[in-house]
mmCIF file with all atom_site columns, C-alpha atoms in Angstrom:
data_model
loop_
_atom_site.group_PDB
_atom_site.id
_atom_site.type_symbol
_atom_site.label_atom_id
_atom_site.label_alt_id
_atom_site.label_comp_id
_atom_site.label_asym_id
_atom_site.label_entity_id
_atom_site.label_seq_id
_atom_site.pdbx_PDB_ins_code
_atom_site.Cartn_x
_atom_site.Cartn_y
_atom_site.Cartn_z
_atom_site.occupancy
_atom_site.B_iso_or_equiv
_atom_site.pdbx_formal_charge
_atom_site.auth_seq_id
_atom_site.auth_comp_id
_atom_site.auth_asym_id
_atom_site.auth_atom_id
_atom_site.pdbx_PDB_model_num
ATOM 1   C CA . MET A 1 1   ? -52.804 15.163  -60.120 1.00 0.00 ? 1   MET A CA 1
ATOM 2   C CA . THR A 1 2   ? -51.284 16.591  -63.273 1.00 0.00 ? 2   THR A CA 1
ATOM 3   C CA . ASP A 1 3   ? -52.532 16.095  -66.813 1.00 0.00 ? 3   ASP A CA 1
ATOM 4   C CA . HIS A 1 4   ? -49.130 16.729  -68.398 1.00 0.00 ? 4   HIS A CA 1
ATOM 5   C CA . TYR A 1 5   ? -46.426 14.126  -67.979 1.00 0.00 ? 5   TYR A CA 1
ATOM 6   C CA . GLN A 1 6   ? -42.960 15.320  -67.068 1.00 0.00 ? 6   GLN A CA 1
ATOM 7   C CA . SER A 1 7   ? -39.889 13.131  -66.976 1.00 0.00 ? 7   SER A CA 1
ATOM 8   C CA . LYS A 1 8   ? -36.127 13.435  -67.134 1.00 0.00 ? 8   LYS A CA 1
ATOM 9   C CA . LEU A 1 9   ? -36.161 10.486  -69.530 1.00 0.00 ? 9   LEU A CA 1
ATOM 10  C CA . PRO A 1 10  ? -36.420 11.239  -73.272 1.00 0.00 ? 10  PRO A CA 1
ATOM 11  C CA . ASP A 1 11  ? -39.677 10.450  -75.073 1.00 0.00 ? 11  ASP A CA 1
ATOM 12  C CA . ILE A 1 12  ? -38.731 8.168   -77.987 1.00 0.00 ? 12  ILE A CA 1
ATOM 13  C CA . GLY A 1 13  ? -42.259 7.576   -79.270 1.00 0.00 ? 13  GLY A CA 1
ATOM 14  C CA . HIS A 1 14  ? -41.657 9.834   -82.280 1.00 0.00 ? 14  HIS A CA 1
ATOM 15  C CA . LEU A 1 15  ? -39.119 7.281   -83.570 1.00 0.00 ? 15  LEU A CA 1
ATOM 16  C CA . ALA A 1 16  ? -41.837 4.657   -84.032 1.00 0.00 ? 16  ALA A CA 1
ATOM 17  C CA . THR A 1 17  ? -44.703 3.933   -86.363 1.00 0.00 ? 17  THR A CA 1
ATOM 18  C CA . TRP A 1 18  ? -47.811 3.581   -84.188 1.00 0.00 ? 18  TRP A CA 1
ATOM 19  C CA . SER A 1 19  ? -50.825 1.370   -84.857 1.00 0.00 ? 19  SER A CA 1
ATOM 20  C CA . VAL A 1 20  ? -53.828 0.150   -82.863 1.00 0.00 ? 20  VAL A CA 1
ATOM 21  C CA . SER A 1 21  ? -55.948 -2.985  -83.159 1.00 0.00 ? 21  SER A CA 1
ATOM 22  C CA . SER A 1 22  ? -59.123 -0.933  -83.716 1.00 0.00 ? 22  SER A CA 1
ATOM 23  C CA . TYR A 1 23  ? -60.532 2.523   -83.078 1.00 0.00 ? 23  TYR A CA 1
ATOM 24  C CA . LYS A 1 24  ? -63.828 4.344   -83.020 1.00 0.00 ? 24  LYS A CA 1
ATOM 25  C CA . TYR A 1 25  ? -64.081 7.094   -85.646 1.00 0.00 ? 25  TYR A CA 1
ATOM 26  C CA . GLY A 1 26  ? -62.645 10.332  -84.235 1.00 0.00 ? 26  GLY A CA 1
ATOM 27  C CA . PHE A 1 27  ? -60.769 8.543   -81.434 1.00 0.00 ? 27  PHE A CA 1
ATOM 28  C CA . ASN A 1 28  ? -57.778 7.159   -83.319 1.00 0.00 ? 28  ASN A CA 1
ATOM 29  C CA . VAL A 1 29  ? -54.113 6.530   -82.516 1.00 0.00 ? 29  VAL A CA 1
ATOM 30  C CA . ASP A 1 30  ? -53.265 10.245  -82.877 1.00 0.00 ? 30  ASP A CA 1
ATOM 31  C CA . CYS A 1 31  ? -55.177 10.908  -79.638 1.00 0.00 ? 31  CYS A CA 1
ATOM 32  C CA . LEU A 1 32  ? -52.539 8.909   -77.743 1.00 0.00 ? 32  LEU A CA 1
ATOM 33  C CA . ARG A 1 33  ? -49.777 11.323  -78.793 1.00 0.00 ? 33  ARG A CA 1
ATOM 34  C CA . ASP A 1 34  ? -51.476 14.740  -78.884 1.00 0.00 ? 34  ASP A CA 1
ATOM 35  C CA . ASP A 1 35  ? -50.676 15.700  -75.245 1.00 0.00 ? 35  ASP A CA 1
ATOM 36  C CA . ASP A 1 36  ? -54.338 16.644  -74.697 1.00 0.00 ? 36  ASP A CA 1
ATOM 37  C CA . PRO A 1 37  ? -55.816 14.908  -71.623 1.00 0.00 ? 37  PRO A CA 1
ATOM 38  C CA . GLU A 1 38  ? -59.346 15.551  -72.922 1.00 0.00 ? 38  GLU A CA 1
ATOM 39  C CA . THR A 1 39  ? -58.852 13.362  -76.015 1.00 0.00 ? 39  THR A CA 1
ATOM 40  C CA . PHE A 1 40  ? -58.434 9.603   -75.954 1.00 0.00 ? 40  PHE A CA 1
ATOM 41  C CA . TRP A 1 41  ? -58.004 6.549   -78.120 1.00 0.00 ? 41  TRP A CA 1
ATOM 42  C CA . GLN A 1 42  ? -61.103 4.370   -77.986 1.00 0.00 ? 42  GLN A CA 1
ATOM 43  C CA . SER A 1 43  ? -60.972 0.804   -79.196 1.00 0.00 ? 43  SER A CA 1
ATOM 44  C CA . ASP A 1 44  ? -63.872 -0.550  -81.223 1.00 0.00 ? 44  ASP A CA 1
ATOM 45  C CA . GLY A 1 45  ? -63.838 -4.315  -81.491 1.00 0.00 ? 45  GLY A CA 1
ATOM 46  C CA . PRO A 1 46  ? -63.326 -7.572  -79.644 1.00 0.00 ? 46  PRO A CA 1
ATOM 47  C CA . GLN A 1 47  ? -60.792 -7.875  -76.836 1.00 0.00 ? 47  GLN A CA 1
ATOM 48  C CA . PRO A 1 48  ? -57.897 -7.942  -76.355 1.00 0.00 ? 48  PRO A CA 1
ATOM 49  C CA . HIS A 1 49  ? -56.938 -4.514  -77.685 1.00 0.00 ? 49  HIS A CA 1
ATOM 50  C CA . PHE A 1 50  ? -53.402 -3.646  -78.815 1.00 0.00 ? 50  PHE A CA 1
ATOM 51  C CA . ILE A 1 51  ? -51.188 -0.595  -79.261 1.00 0.00 ? 51  ILE A CA 1
ATOM 52  C CA . THR A 1 52  ? -48.159 -1.485  -81.373 1.00 0.00 ? 52  THR A CA 1
ATOM 53  C CA . LEU A 1 53  ? -45.008 0.539   -81.962 1.00 0.00 ? 53  LEU A CA 1
ATOM 54  C CA . GLN A 1 54  ? -42.518 -0.458  -84.659 1.00 0.00 ? 54  GLN A CA 1
ATOM 55  C CA . PHE A 1 55  ? -39.145 1.285   -84.598 1.00 0.00 ? 55  PHE A CA 1
ATOM 56  C CA . HIS A 1 56  ? -36.986 1.680   -87.715 1.00 0.00 ? 56  HIS A CA 1
ATOM 57  C CA . LYS A 1 57  ? -33.864 0.871   -85.706 1.00 0.00 ? 57  LYS A CA 1
ATOM 58  C CA . LYS A 1 58  ? -33.173 -0.940  -82.462 1.00 0.00 ? 58  LYS A CA 1
ATOM 59  C CA . VAL A 1 59  ? -33.980 1.321   -79.509 1.00 0.00 ? 59  VAL A CA 1
ATOM 60  C CA . ALA A 1 60  ? -33.527 1.156   -75.755 1.00 0.00 ? 60  ALA A CA 1
ATOM 61  C CA . VAL A 1 61  ? -36.836 1.440   -73.886 1.00 0.00 ? 61  VAL A CA 1
ATOM 62  C CA . GLN A 1 62  ? -36.724 2.239   -70.165 1.00 0.00 ? 62  GLN A CA 1
ATOM 63  C CA . LYS A 1 63  ? -40.300 3.068   -69.161 1.00 0.00 ? 63  LYS A CA 1
ATOM 64  C CA . ILE A 1 64  ? -43.833 3.386   -70.424 1.00 0.00 ? 64  ILE A CA 1
ATOM 65  C CA . ALA A 1 65  ? -46.093 6.155   -69.127 1.00 0.00 ? 65  ALA A CA 1
ATOM 66  C CA . ILE A 1 66  ? -49.860 5.973   -69.577 1.00 0.00 ? 66  ILE A CA 1
ATOM 67  C CA . LEU A 1 67  ? -52.617 8.465   -68.741 1.00 0.00 ? 67  LEU A CA 1
ATOM 68  C CA . LEU A 1 68  ? -55.793 6.847   -67.418 1.00 0.00 ? 68  LEU A CA 1
ATOM 69  C CA . LYS A 1 69  ? -58.812 8.617   -65.890 1.00 0.00 ? 69  LYS A CA 1
ATOM 70  C CA . PHE A 1 70  ? -61.136 6.243   -64.101 1.00 0.00 ? 70  PHE A CA 1
ATOM 71  C CA . ASP A 1 71  ? -63.375 9.096   -62.874 1.00 0.00 ? 71  ASP A CA 1
ATOM 72  C CA . GLN A 1 72  ? -64.244 9.998   -66.471 1.00 0.00 ? 72  GLN A CA 1
ATOM 73  C CA . ASP A 1 73  ? -63.929 6.666   -68.272 1.00 0.00 ? 73  ASP A CA 1
ATOM 74  C CA . ASP A 1 74  ? -65.368 4.160   -65.740 1.00 0.00 ? 74  ASP A CA 1
ATOM 75  C CA . SER A 1 75  ? -65.643 0.706   -67.387 1.00 0.00 ? 75  SER A CA 1
ATOM 76  C CA . TYR A 1 76  ? -63.500 1.869   -70.331 1.00 0.00 ? 76  TYR A CA 1
ATOM 77  C CA . THR A 1 77  ? -60.494 2.132   -67.977 1.00 0.00 ? 77  THR A CA 1
ATOM 78  C CA . PRO A 1 78  ? -57.812 -0.557  -68.352 1.00 0.00 ? 78  PRO A CA 1
ATOM 79  C CA . VAL A 1 79  ? -56.926 -2.442  -65.168 1.00 0.00 ? 79  VAL A CA 1
ATOM 80  C CA . ARG A 1 80  ? -54.399 -4.930  -66.595 1.00 0.00 ? 80  ARG A CA 1
ATOM 81  C CA . LEU A 1 81  ? -51.782 -4.492  -69.313 1.00 0.00 ? 81  LEU A CA 1
ATOM 82  C CA . ALA A 1 82  ? -49.295 -6.914  -70.801 1.00 0.00 ? 82  ALA A CA 1
ATOM 83  C CA . ILE A 1 83  ? -46.156 -5.467  -72.390 1.00 0.00 ? 83  ILE A CA 1
ATOM 84  C CA . ARG A 1 84  ? -44.584 -7.449  -75.211 1.00 0.00 ? 84  ARG A CA 1
ATOM 85  C CA . ALA A 1 85  ? -41.335 -6.694  -77.009 1.00 0.00 ? 85  ALA A CA 1
ATOM 86  C CA . GLY A 1 86  ? -39.141 -8.231  -79.677 1.00 0.00 ? 86  GLY A CA 1
ATOM 87  C CA . MET A 1 87  ? -36.997 -7.791  -82.745 1.00 0.00 ? 87  MET A CA 1
ATOM 88  C CA . SER A 1 88  ? -40.103 -7.932  -84.967 1.00 0.00 ? 88  SER A CA 1
ATOM 89  C CA . LEU A 1 89  ? -43.851 -8.376  -84.634 1.00 0.00 ? 89  LEU A CA 1
ATOM 90  C CA . ASN A 1 90  ? -43.344 -12.100 -85.258 1.00 0.00 ? 90  ASN A CA 1
ATOM 91  C CA . ASP A 1 91  ? -41.248 -12.770 -82.144 1.00 0.00 ? 91  ASP A CA 1
ATOM 92  C CA . LEU A 1 92  ? -42.890 -10.650 -79.450 1.00 0.00 ? 92  LEU A CA 1
ATOM 93  C CA . GLN A 1 93  ? -42.486 -11.986 -75.926 1.00 0.00 ? 93  GLN A CA 1
ATOM 94  C CA . GLU A 1 94  ? -44.214 -10.808 -72.785 1.00 0.00 ? 94  GLU A CA 1
ATOM 95  C CA . VAL A 1 95  ? -41.751 -8.801  -70.701 1.00 0.00 ? 95  VAL A CA 1
ATOM 96  C CA . ARG A 1 96  ? -44.010 -7.173  -68.117 1.00 0.00 ? 96  ARG A CA 1
ATOM 97  C CA . TYR A 1 97  ? -47.515 -7.459  -66.724 1.00 0.00 ? 97  TYR A CA 1
ATOM 98  C CA . VAL A 1 98  ? -48.977 -4.538  -64.760 1.00 0.00 ? 98  VAL A CA 1
ATOM 99  C CA . GLY A 1 99  ? -52.232 -3.922  -62.933 1.00 0.00 ? 99  GLY A CA 1
ATOM 100 C CA . PHE A 1 100 ? -53.989 -0.751  -61.815 1.00 0.00 ? 100 PHE A CA 1
ATOM 101 C CA . GLU A 1 101 ? -56.790 0.040   -59.386 1.00 0.00 ? 101 GLU A CA 1
ATOM 102 C CA . LYS A 1 102 ? -59.016 2.959   -60.437 1.00 0.00 ? 102 LYS A CA 1
ATOM 103 C CA . PRO A 1 103 ? -56.181 5.091   -61.860 1.00 0.00 ? 103 PRO A CA 1
ATOM 104 C CA . ASN A 1 104 ? -56.697 8.846   -62.368 1.00 0.00 ? 104 ASN A CA 1
ATOM 105 C CA . GLU A 1 105 ? -53.274 10.085  -63.426 1.00 0.00 ? 105 GLU A CA 1
ATOM 106 C CA . TRP A 1 106 ? -50.135 9.436   -65.405 1.00 0.00 ? 106 TRP A CA 1
ATOM 107 C CA . LEU A 1 107 ? -48.671 6.098   -64.342 1.00 0.00 ? 107 LEU A CA 1
ATOM 108 C CA . ASP A 1 108 ? -45.193 5.004   -65.360 1.00 0.00 ? 108 ASP A CA 1
ATOM 109 C CA . PHE A 1 109 ? -43.416 1.711   -64.958 1.00 0.00 ? 109 PHE A CA 1
ATOM 110 C CA . ASP A 1 110 ? -40.178 0.079   -66.038 1.00 0.00 ? 110 ASP A CA 1
ATOM 111 C CA . VAL A 1 111 ? -40.550 -2.118  -69.094 1.00 0.00 ? 111 VAL A CA 1
ATOM 112 C CA . SER A 1 112 ? -37.921 -4.612  -67.996 1.00 0.00 ? 112 SER A CA 1
ATOM 113 C CA . MET A 1 113 ? -37.847 -6.509  -64.714 1.00 0.00 ? 113 MET A CA 1
ATOM 114 C CA . ASP A 1 114 ? -34.065 -7.108  -64.991 1.00 0.00 ? 114 ASP A CA 1
ATOM 115 C CA . LEU A 1 115 ? -32.018 -4.942  -62.637 1.00 0.00 ? 115 LEU A CA 1
ATOM 116 C CA . SER A 1 116 ? -28.934 -3.012  -63.704 1.00 0.00 ? 116 SER A CA 1
ATOM 117 C CA . ASP A 1 117 ? -25.469 -4.094  -62.558 1.00 0.00 ? 117 ASP A CA 1
ATOM 118 C CA . ASP A 1 118 ? -25.633 -1.840  -59.502 1.00 0.00 ? 118 ASP A CA 1
ATOM 119 C CA . GLY A 1 119 ? -29.129 -3.138  -58.649 1.00 0.00 ? 119 GLY A CA 1
ATOM 120 C CA . THR A 1 120 ? -30.712 0.296   -58.366 1.00 0.00 ? 120 THR A CA 1
ATOM 121 C CA . ASN A 1 121 ? -32.696 0.546   -61.614 1.00 0.00 ? 121 ASN A CA 1
ATOM 122 C CA . ALA A 1 122 ? -34.201 -1.692  -64.233 1.00 0.00 ? 122 ALA A CA 1
ATOM 123 C CA . ARG A 1 123 ? -32.128 -2.270  -67.355 1.00 0.00 ? 123 ARG A CA 1
ATOM 124 C CA . PRO A 1 124 ? -33.455 -0.754  -70.555 1.00 0.00 ? 124 PRO A CA 1
ATOM 125 C CA . LEU A 1 125 ? -34.991 -3.184  -73.001 1.00 0.00 ? 125 LEU A CA 1
ATOM 126 C CA . HIS A 1 126 ? -33.521 -3.177  -76.533 1.00 0.00 ? 126 HIS A CA 1
ATOM 127 C CA . CYS A 1 127 ? -36.071 -3.914  -79.246 1.00 0.00 ? 127 CYS A CA 1
ATOM 128 C CA . TYR A 1 128 ? -37.479 -3.026  -82.662 1.00 0.00 ? 128 TYR A CA 1
ATOM 129 C CA . ALA A 1 129 ? -41.115 -3.555  -81.674 1.00 0.00 ? 129 ALA A CA 1
ATOM 130 C CA . ILE A 1 130 ? -43.148 -3.082  -78.540 1.00 0.00 ? 130 ILE A CA 1
ATOM 131 C CA . GLN A 1 131 ? -46.798 -3.891  -78.005 1.00 0.00 ? 131 GLN A CA 1
ATOM 132 C CA . ILE A 1 132 ? -49.141 -2.950  -75.183 1.00 0.00 ? 132 ILE A CA 1
ATOM 133 C CA . MET A 1 133 ? -52.009 -5.392  -74.793 1.00 0.00 ? 133 MET A CA 1
ATOM 134 C CA . ILE A 1 134 ? -55.037 -4.260  -72.812 1.00 0.00 ? 134 ILE A CA 1
ATOM 135 C CA . ALA A 1 135 ? -55.849 -7.518  -71.039 1.00 0.00 ? 135 ALA A CA 1
ATOM 136 C CA . ALA A 1 136 ? -58.827 -6.315  -68.980 1.00 0.00 ? 136 ALA A CA 1
ATOM 137 C CA . ASN A 1 137 ? -60.918 -3.236  -68.246 1.00 0.00 ? 137 ASN A CA 1
ATOM 138 C CA . TYR A 1 138 ? -62.660 -2.171  -65.064 1.00 0.00 ? 138 TYR A CA 1
ATOM 139 C CA . MET A 1 139 ? -65.983 -4.027  -64.566 1.00 0.00 ? 139 MET A CA 1
ATOM 140 C CA . ASN A 1 140 ? -65.113 -6.203  -67.597 1.00 0.00 ? 140 ASN A CA 1
ATOM 141 C CA . GLY A 1 141 ? -65.720 -3.310  -69.993 1.00 0.00 ? 141 GLY A CA 1
ATOM 142 C CA . LYS A 1 142 ? -65.485 -4.230  -73.676 1.00 0.00 ? 142 LYS A CA 1
ATOM 143 C CA . ASP A 1 143 ? -63.781 -1.197  -75.227 1.00 0.00 ? 143 ASP A CA 1
ATOM 144 C CA . THR A 1 144 ? -61.034 0.922   -73.713 1.00 0.00 ? 144 THR A CA 1
ATOM 145 C CA . HIS A 1 145 ? -60.011 4.573   -73.330 1.00 0.00 ? 145 HIS A CA 1
ATOM 146 C CA . ILE A 1 146 ? -56.367 5.623   -73.066 1.00 0.00 ? 146 ILE A CA 1
ATOM 147 C CA . ARG A 1 147 ? -55.757 9.377   -72.863 1.00 0.00 ? 147 ARG A CA 1
ATOM 148 C CA . GLY A 1 148 ? -52.000 9.449   -73.330 1.00 0.00 ? 148 GLY A CA 1
ATOM 149 C CA . LEU A 1 149 ? -49.044 7.152   -73.876 1.00 0.00 ? 149 LEU A CA 1
ATOM 150 C CA . LYS A 1 150 ? -45.313 7.856   -73.761 1.00 0.00 ? 150 LYS A CA 1
ATOM 151 C CA . VAL A 1 151 ? -42.446 5.492   -74.485 1.00 0.00 ? 151 VAL A CA 1
ATOM 152 C CA . LEU A 1 152 ? -39.319 6.625   -72.667 1.00 0.00 ? 152 LEU A CA 1
ATOM 153 C CA . GLY A 1 153 ? -35.688 5.820   -73.370 1.00 0.00 ? 153 GLY A CA 1
ATOM 154 C CA . PRO A 1 154 ? -32.929 5.604   -70.749 1.00 0.00 ? 154 PRO A CA 1
ATOM 155 C CA . GLN A 1 155 ? -31.361 8.688   -69.192 1.00 0.00 ? 155 GLN A CA 1
ATOM 156 C CA . GLU A 1 156 ? -28.973 10.268  -71.676 1.00 0.00 ? 156 GLU A CA 1
ATOM 157 C CA . PRO A 1 157 ? -25.440 10.681  -70.288 1.00 0.00 ? 157 PRO A CA 1
ATOM 158 C CA . GLN A 1 158 ? -24.524 14.242  -69.413 1.00 0.00 ? 158 GLN A CA 1
ATOM 159 C CA . PRO A 1 159 ? -21.350 15.615  -71.003 1.00 0.00 ? 159 PRO A CA 1
ATOM 160 C CA . GLY A 1 160 ? -18.458 16.162  -68.609 1.00 0.00 ? 160 GLY A CA 1
ATOM 161 C CA . ALA A 1 161 ? -17.126 19.605  -67.744 1.00 0.00 ? 161 ALA A CA 1
ATOM 162 C CA . GLU A 1 162 ? -14.288 19.244  -70.258 1.00 0.00 ? 162 GLU A CA 1
ATOM 163 C CA . ASP A 1 163 ? -16.651 18.182  -73.044 1.00 0.00 ? 163 ASP A CA 1
ATOM 164 C CA . THR A 1 164 ? -18.087 21.140  -74.875 1.00 0.00 ? 164 THR A CA 1
ATOM 165 C CA . ILE A 1 165 ? -19.766 19.063  -77.573 1.00 0.00 ? 165 ILE A CA 1
ATOM 166 C CA . PRO A 1 166 ? -20.677 15.455  -76.755 1.00 0.00 ? 166 PRO A CA 1
ATOM 167 C CA . TYR A 1 167 ? -19.964 13.013  -79.570 1.00 0.00 ? 167 TYR A CA 1
ATOM 168 C CA . THR A 1 168 ? -22.883 10.807  -80.514 1.00 0.00 ? 168 THR A CA 1
ATOM 169 C CA . SER A 1 169 ? -21.462 8.756   -83.377 1.00 0.00 ? 169 SER A CA 1
ATOM 170 C CA . LEU A 1 170 ? -19.218 5.775   -82.748 1.00 0.00 ? 170 LEU A CA 1
ATOM 171 C CA . ALA A 1 171 ? -16.642 7.016   -85.289 1.00 0.00 ? 171 ALA A CA 1
ATOM 172 C CA . PHE A 1 172 ? -16.143 10.290  -83.407 1.00 0.00 ? 172 PHE A CA 1
ATOM 173 C CA . GLN A 1 173 ? -16.155 8.611   -79.998 1.00 0.00 ? 173 GLN A CA 1
ATOM 174 C CA . MET A 1 174 ? -13.351 6.269   -81.121 1.00 0.00 ? 174 MET A CA 1
ATOM 175 C CA . HIS A 1 175 ? -11.092 9.233   -81.905 1.00 0.00 ? 175 HIS A CA 1
ATOM 176 C CA . GLU A 1 176 ? -12.079 11.746  -79.230 1.00 0.00 ? 176 GLU A CA 1
ATOM 177 C CA . GLY A 1 177 ? -9.053  10.947  -77.021 1.00 0.00 ? 177 GLY A CA 1
ATOM 178 C CA . ILE A 1 178 ? -6.469  11.389  -79.802 1.00 0.00 ? 178 ILE A CA 1
ATOM 179 C CA . ARG A 1 179 ? -4.615  14.711  -79.609 1.00 0.00 ? 179 ARG A CA 1
#
């Protein structure tokens, strides 16, 4: 078990504004992003609990990774999550429902259930807003602990051998073949 999440996919969480439905003083939304497995966000209010990310531009989301520690958090540990996404907070639709059984590590899962054209991976989900709803905790616990959360974009294409500098803007990409 490792407390630090490693992935080849880029973490795009820094592109979003994060908010939570409630928090206990000292255990706020910053604890989700601080990369410290000893800190955690703790909700403080009626269920369900929410973590909401609003992006300033449309982004592609491939996976969500979440750090849960049942051994330390017991009834505060989420066992069911619903993932909602949309173009705004007003049109969120459920895109994925996941369950866990006494998790003690980083868990990651594809956000979308739609497969890519080749059928090997899930397609990334394009959205402006994503919301994680904690639907249930172990032993019907009221509040929840989440020790880490990452939102991951799709694998970035690697530049070819002939490309020394990959173009990222559409204007440059349109003219890269002109000599």
